[in-house]
CSV table of C-alpha atoms in Angstrom, one decimal:
chain,number,residue,atom,x,y,z
A,1,LYS,CA,9.1,-13.1,0.9
A,2,LEU,CA,10.4,-9.5,0.6
A,3,THR,CA,9.7,-7.5,-2.6
A,4,VAL,CA,10.4,-4.0,-4.0
A,5,GLU,CA,6.6,-3.4,-4.6
A,6,SER,CA,7.0,0.1,-6.3
A,7,VAL,CA,9.3,2.8,-6.9
A,8,THR,CA,8.2,6.8,-7.9
A,9,PRO,CA,11.3,7.9,-9.3
A,10,ILE,CA,10.1,11.2,-10.9
A,11,PRO,CA,7.4,12.5,-8.4
A,12,ALA,CA,4.5,14.8,-9.4
A,13,ALA,CA,4.9,18.3,-8.0
A,14,GLY,CA,4.4,18.4,-4.4
A,15,ASN,CA,5.3,14.7,-3.9
A,16,THR,CA,8.8,13.2,-3.1
A,17,VAL,CA,10.8,10.2,-4.8
A,18,GLU,CA,9.7,6.9,-3.0
A,19,ILE,CA,10.6,3.3,-2.9
A,20,VAL,CA,8.4,0.7,-1.4
A,21,ILE,CA,9.4,-2.7,0.4
A,22,ARG,CA,6.6,-4.9,1.3
A,23,ASN,CA,6.7,-8.5,3.1
A,24,MET,CA,4.7,-10.6,0.8
A,25,GLY,CA,5.5,-13.7,3.2
A,26,GLY,CA,3.3,-15.0,6.3
A,27,GLN,CA,5.8,-14.4,8.8
A,28,THR,CA,7.8,-11.6,10.2
A,29,ALA,CA,10.9,-10.8,8.0
A,30,ASN,CA,14.3,-9.8,9.5
A,31,LEU,CA,16.2,-7.1,7.5
A,32,THR,CA,19.2,-7.0,9.2
A,33,GLY,CA,21.9,-6.7,7.1
A,34,PHE,CA,19.6,-6.0,3.9
A,35,ARG,CA,20.4,-3.2,1.6
A,36,LEU,CA,18.9,-1.7,-1.1
A,37,THR,CA,21.0,-0.4,-4.4
A,38,GLY,CA,20.0,2.3,-6.7
A,39,THR,CA,21.3,2.8,-10.2
A,40,GLN,CA,20.4,5.4,-12.6
A,41,GLY,CA,20.8,5.8,-16.2
A,42,GLY,CA,23.3,2.7,-16.4
A,43,ASN,CA,25.8,3.4,-13.4
A,44,THR,CA,25.6,0.1,-11.8
A,45,THR,CA,28.3,1.0,-9.1
A,46,GLY,CA,27.4,-0.5,-5.7
A,47,ASP,CA,29.5,1.9,-3.6
A,48,SER,CA,28.0,3.6,-0.3
A,49,ALA,CA,26.8,6.3,-2.4
A,50,ASN,CA,24.4,3.9,-4.3
A,51,THR,CA,23.6,1.9,-1.0
A,52,LEU,CA,21.1,2.3,1.7
A,53,TYR,CA,22.1,-0.4,4.7
A,54,ILE,CA,18.2,-0.8,5.9
A,55,ALA,CA,18.9,-1.3,9.8
A,56,THR,CA,22.6,-0.9,10.3
A,57,ASP,CA,22.6,2.6,11.9
A,58,ARG,CA,21.5,2.7,15.2
A,59,GLN,CA,18.8,5.1,14.6
A,60,CYS,CA,17.2,2.8,11.7
A,61,ARG,CA,16.9,-0.3,14.1
A,62,ALA,CA,13.3,0.2,13.7
A,63,ASN,CA,13.6,-1.2,10.2
A,64,GLY,CA,14.9,-4.1,11.0
A,65,THR,CA,11.7,-6.1,11.3
A,66,LEU,CA,8.8,-6.3,8.9
A,67,GLU,CA,5.6,-7.9,9.7
A,68,SER,CA,3.6,-10.1,7.3
A,69,ALA,CA,1.8,-7.9,4.7
A,70,GLN,CA,3.4,-4.5,6.2
A,71,ALA,CA,5.5,-2.2,4.2
A,72,LEU,CA,8.2,0.0,4.5
A,73,TYR,CA,8.5,3.3,2.7
A,74,PHE,CA,11.8,5.1,1.8
A,75,THR,CA,12.4,8.3,0.9
A,76,PRO,CA,15.6,10.4,-0.2
A,77,LYS,CA,18.2,10.7,2.9
A,78,SER,CA,18.2,14.0,4.6
A,79,ASP,CA,19.3,15.7,7.8
A,80,ALA,CA,15.6,15.2,8.9
A,81,ASN,CA,15.3,11.6,7.5
A,82,PRO,CA,18.6,9.8,8.1
A,83,CYS,CA,17.2,6.3,7.1
A,84,GLY,CA,16.2,7.4,3.6
A,85,PHE,CA,18.0,6.0,0.5
A,86,PRO,CA,21.3,8.2,-0.7
A,87,PHE,CA,21.1,7.5,-4.4
A,88,PRO,CA,19.5,9.8,-6.9
A,89,LEU,CA,16.5,8.0,-9.3
A,90,GLY,CA,15.7,9.0,-12.5
A,91,ALA,CA,13.7,8.3,-15.8
A,92,ASN,CA,15.7,5.2,-16.1
A,93,GLY,CA,17.1,3.0,-13.4
A,94,THR,CA,16.7,-0.1,-11.4
A,95,VAL,CA,16.4,-0.7,-7.3
A,96,THR,CA,17.8,-3.8,-5.9
A,97,LEU,CA,16.9,-5.3,-2.6
A,98,SER,CA,19.7,-7.6,-1.5
A,99,ASP,CA,20.2,-9.7,1.8
A,100,TYR,CA,23.0,-10.0,4.3
A,101,ASN,CA,24.8,-12.6,1.9
A,102,ASP,CA,24.7,-10.0,-1.1
A,103,ALA,CA,22.1,-12.1,-2.8
A,104,PRO,CA,19.3,-10.4,-4.7
A,105,LYS,CA,16.0,-11.0,-3.3
A,106,SER,CA,14.1,-8.4,-5.5
A,107,SER,CA,14.5,-5.8,-8.1
A,108,ILE,CA,12.4,-3.7,-10.2
A,109,SER,CA,13.6,-1.9,-13.3
A,110,TRP,CA,12.5,1.1,-15.4
A,111,THR,CA,12.9,2.9,-18.6
A,112,ASP,CA,11.6,6.6,-19.7
A,113,ALA,CA,9.6,6.9,-16.5
A,114,ALA,CA,7.4,10.1,-16.8
A,115,GLN,CA,6.8,12.7,-14.0
A,116,GLY,CA,4.5,11.3,-11.6
A,117,THR,CA,4.4,7.6,-12.8
A,118,GLN,CA,4.8,4.9,-10.2
A,119,ILE,CA,6.5,1.8,-11.3
A,120,HIS,CA,4.9,-1.3,-9.6
A,121,VAL,CA,5.7,-4.8,-9.4
A,122,THR,CA,2.9,-7.6,-10.4
A,123,PRO,CA,1.9,-9.9,-7.3
A,124,ASP,CA,3.9,-12.5,-8.9
A,125,ALA,CA,7.0,-10.3,-9.2
A,126,SER,CA,7.1,-11.5,-12.8
A,127,SER,CA,7.2,-7.7,-14.5
A,128,ALA,CA,6.8,-4.4,-13.6
A,129,VAL,CA,3.8,-2.2,-14.7
A,130,ARG,CA,3.3,1.7,-15.2
A,131,VAL,CA,0.7,3.5,-13.2
A,132,PRO,CA,0.6,7.0,-14.8
A,133,GLY,CA,0.4,10.2,-12.3
A,134,ASN,CA,-2.8,11.9,-11.5
A,135,SER,CA,-4.6,8.7,-12.1
A,136,ASN,CA,-7.9,8.0,-10.4
A,137,VAL,CA,-8.4,4.8,-8.4
A,138,ILE,CA,-10.0,3.2,-11.0
A,139,GLU,CA,-7.5,4.3,-13.6
A,140,VAL,CA,-4.8,2.6,-11.5
A,141,LEU,CA,-6.4,-0.6,-10.9
A,142,GLN,CA,-6.9,-0.6,-14.9
A,143,SER,CA,-3.1,0.2,-15.1
A,144,LEU,CA,-2.1,-2.8,-12.6
A,145,GLY,CA,-3.8,-5.3,-14.8
A,146,TYR,CA,-4.8,-7.8,-12.2
A,147,TYR,CA,-8.0,-6.5,-11.0
A,148,GLN,CA,-10.0,-7.2,-13.8
A,149,THR,CA,-12.6,-9.1,-12.4
A,150,PHE,CA,-13.0,-6.7,-9.4
A,151,LEU,CA,-13.4,-3.8,-12.1
A,152,LEU,CA,-16.3,-5.9,-13.6
A,153,ALA,CA,-18.1,-6.3,-10.3
A,154,LEU,CA,-17.6,-2.5,-9.6
A,155,LYS,CA,-18.9,-1.5,-12.9
A,156,SER,CA,-21.8,-4.2,-12.3
A,157,ALA,CA,-22.9,-2.4,-8.8
A,158,GLY,CA,-22.7,1.2,-10.4
A,159,LEU,CA,-19.7,2.0,-8.3
A,160,ASP,CA,-17.2,2.6,-10.9
A,161,GLN,CA,-18.1,5.9,-12.0
A,162,PRO,CA,-18.2,7.5,-8.4
A,163,LEU,CA,-14.9,6.4,-7.6
A,164,THR,CA,-13.5,8.5,-10.7
A,165,ALA,CA,-14.0,11.8,-8.7
A,166,ALA,CA,-11.2,14.3,-8.3
A,167,SER,CA,-9.6,14.2,-4.9
A,168,ASP,CA,-10.4,16.9,-2.4
A,169,PRO,CA,-7.7,19.3,-2.6
A,170,ASN,CA,-8.1,20.1,1.0
A,171,TYR,CA,-7.4,16.6,2.2
A,172,THR,CA,-4.7,16.2,4.5
A,173,GLY,CA,-4.9,12.6,5.5
A,174,PRO,CA,-7.0,10.1,7.8
A,175,THR,CA,-7.2,10.8,11.5
A,176,LEU,CA,-7.2,7.4,13.3
A,177,PRO,CA,-9.2,6.8,16.4
A,178,GLN,CA,-6.7,6.7,19.6
A,179,GLN,CA,-7.4,4.8,22.2
A,180,GLN,CA,-7.4,6.5,25.9
A,181,TYR,CA,-4.8,4.3,28.0
A,182,GLN,CA,-5.3,4.0,31.8
A,183,PHE,CA,-2.4,2.3,33.8
A,184,GLU,CA,-1.2,2.3,37.4
A,185,LEU,CA,2.3,3.2,38.4
A,186,PRO,CA,4.2,1.5,41.0
A,187,TRP,CA,4.0,2.8,44.3
A,188,TRP,CA,7.7,3.8,44.4
A,189,PHE,CA,6.7,5.8,41.3
A,190,ALA,CA,3.9,8.0,43.2
A,191,GLY,CA,1.5,5.2,42.7
A,192,ALA,CA,-0.9,7.3,40.7
A,193,SER,CA,-3.2,6.8,37.9
A,194,VAL,CA,-2.5,8.5,34.7
A,195,GLY,CA,-4.2,9.0,31.7
A,196,LEU,CA,-2.9,9.8,28.1
A,197,ALA,CA,-6.0,10.9,26.0
A,198,ALA,CA,-6.1,11.8,22.5
A,199,PRO,CA,-6.6,15.2,21.0
A,200,PRO,CA,-10.1,15.9,19.9
A,201,PRO,CA,-11.0,14.8,16.3
A,202,PRO,CA,-11.5,17.3,13.8
A,203,PRO,CA,-14.7,18.6,12.8
A,204,PRO,CA,-16.5,16.3,10.1
A,205,PRO,CA,-16.6,17.6,6.5
A,206,SER,CA,-19.5,19.7,5.1
A,207,PRO,CA,-21.8,17.3,3.4
A,208,PRO,CA,-21.6,17.5,-0.8
A,209,ALA,CA,-24.1,19.5,-2.8
A,210,SER,CA,-25.1,16.2,-4.7
A,211,PRO,CA,-25.0,13.3,-2.3
A,212,PRO,CA,-23.1,10.2,-4.0
A,213,PRO,CA,-23.9,6.7,-3.4
A,214,GLU,CA,-24.3,5.6,0.1
A,215,GLY,CA,-20.7,4.9,1.5
A,216,ILE,CA,-18.6,6.6,-1.1
A,217,PRO,CA,-17.9,10.5,-0.7
A,218,ALA,CA,-18.3,12.8,-3.5
A,219,ALA,CA,-14.5,13.6,-3.7
A,220,GLY,CA,-11.5,11.2,-3.1
A,221,PRO,CA,-9.0,10.0,-2.3
A,222,TYR,CA,-10.2,6.5,-1.7
A,223,THR,CA,-8.5,3.4,-0.3
A,224,ILE,CA,-9.5,0.4,-2.3
A,225,LEU,CA,-9.1,-3.2,-0.7
A,226,ALA,CA,-9.1,-4.9,-4.0
A,227,PRO,CA,-9.0,-8.5,-4.4
A,228,THR,CA,-6.9,-9.6,-7.6
A,229,ASP,CA,-8.3,-11.9,-10.4
A,230,ASP,CA,-6.7,-14.9,-8.6
A,231,ALA,CA,-8.5,-14.2,-5.6
A,232,PHE,CA,-11.7,-14.2,-7.4
A,233,ASP,CA,-10.7,-17.4,-9.0
A,234,THR,CA,-10.5,-19.0,-5.7
A,235,LEU,CA,-13.7,-17.7,-4.7
A,236,LEU,CA,-15.6,-19.0,-7.9
A,237,THR,CA,-14.4,-22.1,-7.3
A,238,GLN,CA,-15.5,-22.2,-3.8
A,239,LEU,CA,-18.7,-21.1,-4.6
A,240,GLY,CA,-19.3,-23.6,-7.2
A,241,THR,CA,-18.0,-26.3,-4.7
A,242,GLN,CA,-21.0,-25.4,-2.5
A,243,THR,CA,-23.5,-25.6,-5.3
A,244,GLY,CA,-22.9,-29.2,-5.1
A,245,ASP,CA,-23.8,-29.3,-9.0
A,246,GLY,CA,-20.3,-30.7,-9.9
A,247,GLN,CA,-20.1,-28.4,-12.8
A,248,GLY,CA,-16.8,-26.4,-11.6
A,249,PRO,CA,-16.5,-23.1,-10.8
A,250,LEU,CA,-19.6,-20.6,-10.3
A,251,PRO,CA,-20.1,-18.5,-13.5
A,252,LEU,CA,-18.8,-14.7,-13.3
A,253,ASP,CA,-21.9,-13.6,-14.4
A,254,ALA,CA,-23.7,-15.2,-11.7
A,255,LEU,CA,-21.6,-13.6,-8.7
A,256,LEU,CA,-22.3,-10.4,-10.8
A,257,ARG,CA,-25.9,-10.6,-10.4
A,258,LEU,CA,-25.8,-11.3,-6.8
A,259,PRO,CA,-28.2,-8.9,-5.1
A,260,GLN,CA,-25.8,-8.2,-2.3
A,261,LEU,CA,-23.0,-7.6,-4.4
A,262,ARG,CA,-23.0,-3.9,-4.2
A,263,ASP,CA,-23.1,-4.0,-0.3
A,264,ILE,CA,-20.2,-6.6,-0.5
A,265,LEU,CA,-18.1,-4.0,-2.6
A,266,LEU,CA,-18.5,-1.4,-0.4
A,267,TYR,CA,-16.7,-3.2,2.5
A,268,HIS,CA,-13.8,-3.0,0.1
A,269,ILE,CA,-14.1,1.0,-0.5
A,270,VAL,CA,-12.5,3.3,2.4
A,271,PRO,CA,-12.9,7.1,2.3
A,272,GLY,CA,-9.2,8.5,2.7
A,273,ARG,CA,-5.8,7.5,1.8
A,274,TYR,CA,-4.5,4.8,3.9
A,275,THR,CA,-1.4,2.7,4.0
A,276,SER,CA,-1.1,-0.7,5.3
A,277,GLY,CA,0.8,0.7,8.5
A,278,GLU,CA,-2.2,2.3,9.5
C-alpha cells in the first residue's frame, strides 16, 4: 500500500518544501507509471506543470521501486534535482498519488498551513494531522495523536522531559558506519585485490556539562522508533494471554510498572536524525 505520508508545504527557514511517499505494504511496490499531482488554492488542473511522473525519465528510474516500509522524499524540481516535483505548494492544497491507470491511490489535503507545519497522514490513512514547526519530539508525538500509550510509558519511565531538549545547532546529520569491501578482480583485469576504505569517522562530541539519563544525549535531534497505540494494544493482549489468568489483556498500569520498562524504551530512542532509508 503506497501512501502520501506527509507534506511540508511552507517550510521553516533553512528547510525546503517536501513530499514523502511510504510503502506501507509488505512487498516491494512498483511505481512505474505512477504520478504525483499537486494543487494549490483551488487550482485543480492536471497538466504537466502540476504533475510529477515518478519514474518515467531515465535519470529517475531508481524511484520505480520502493521496498516495504521505505519512503521516497521529493523536493521541488531544479537543475540539480531533476526528479523533483514541478508544482508549487502553499497554505492550501492537495497532493495526490495516482497509478498508471490514473486511479488515485492516496491523497492528502490541508488548509491554512503555517510556516514550518508538516501535514501528516494517520496510520489508517483516514485523516491528516498537523505537526507544528519547531516542535520537540514529544510535541510531535502528541500532535500525531496515535502514540498516547508510548507517551505514557515515556513519562512513567522518566524519559519524557529529557526528550524535550532543543536540538544541537551544530548538528550536521548522522555518520553511518561504512564497511570495507575486499574483492578479487578477474585475471584479465589485472587480477589484483582492491580495497575500498571508508573515510575516517568524525571526532566524538564533547560531553555535556550536565549528563542526561543514560542513553539520551543532552541535546537533540532524536529519532524515536515509536510503537503506535494499536501496537501496544496487541502487546497487552499477548501479555494477558501469557499470564494464563483468562482475564483479557494485561492492564496498562501493570505494563507501566515493569522494572525493565525504562531499558526497553531506551532501545526505541536513537540519538541523531535518521530516515527509514538509512
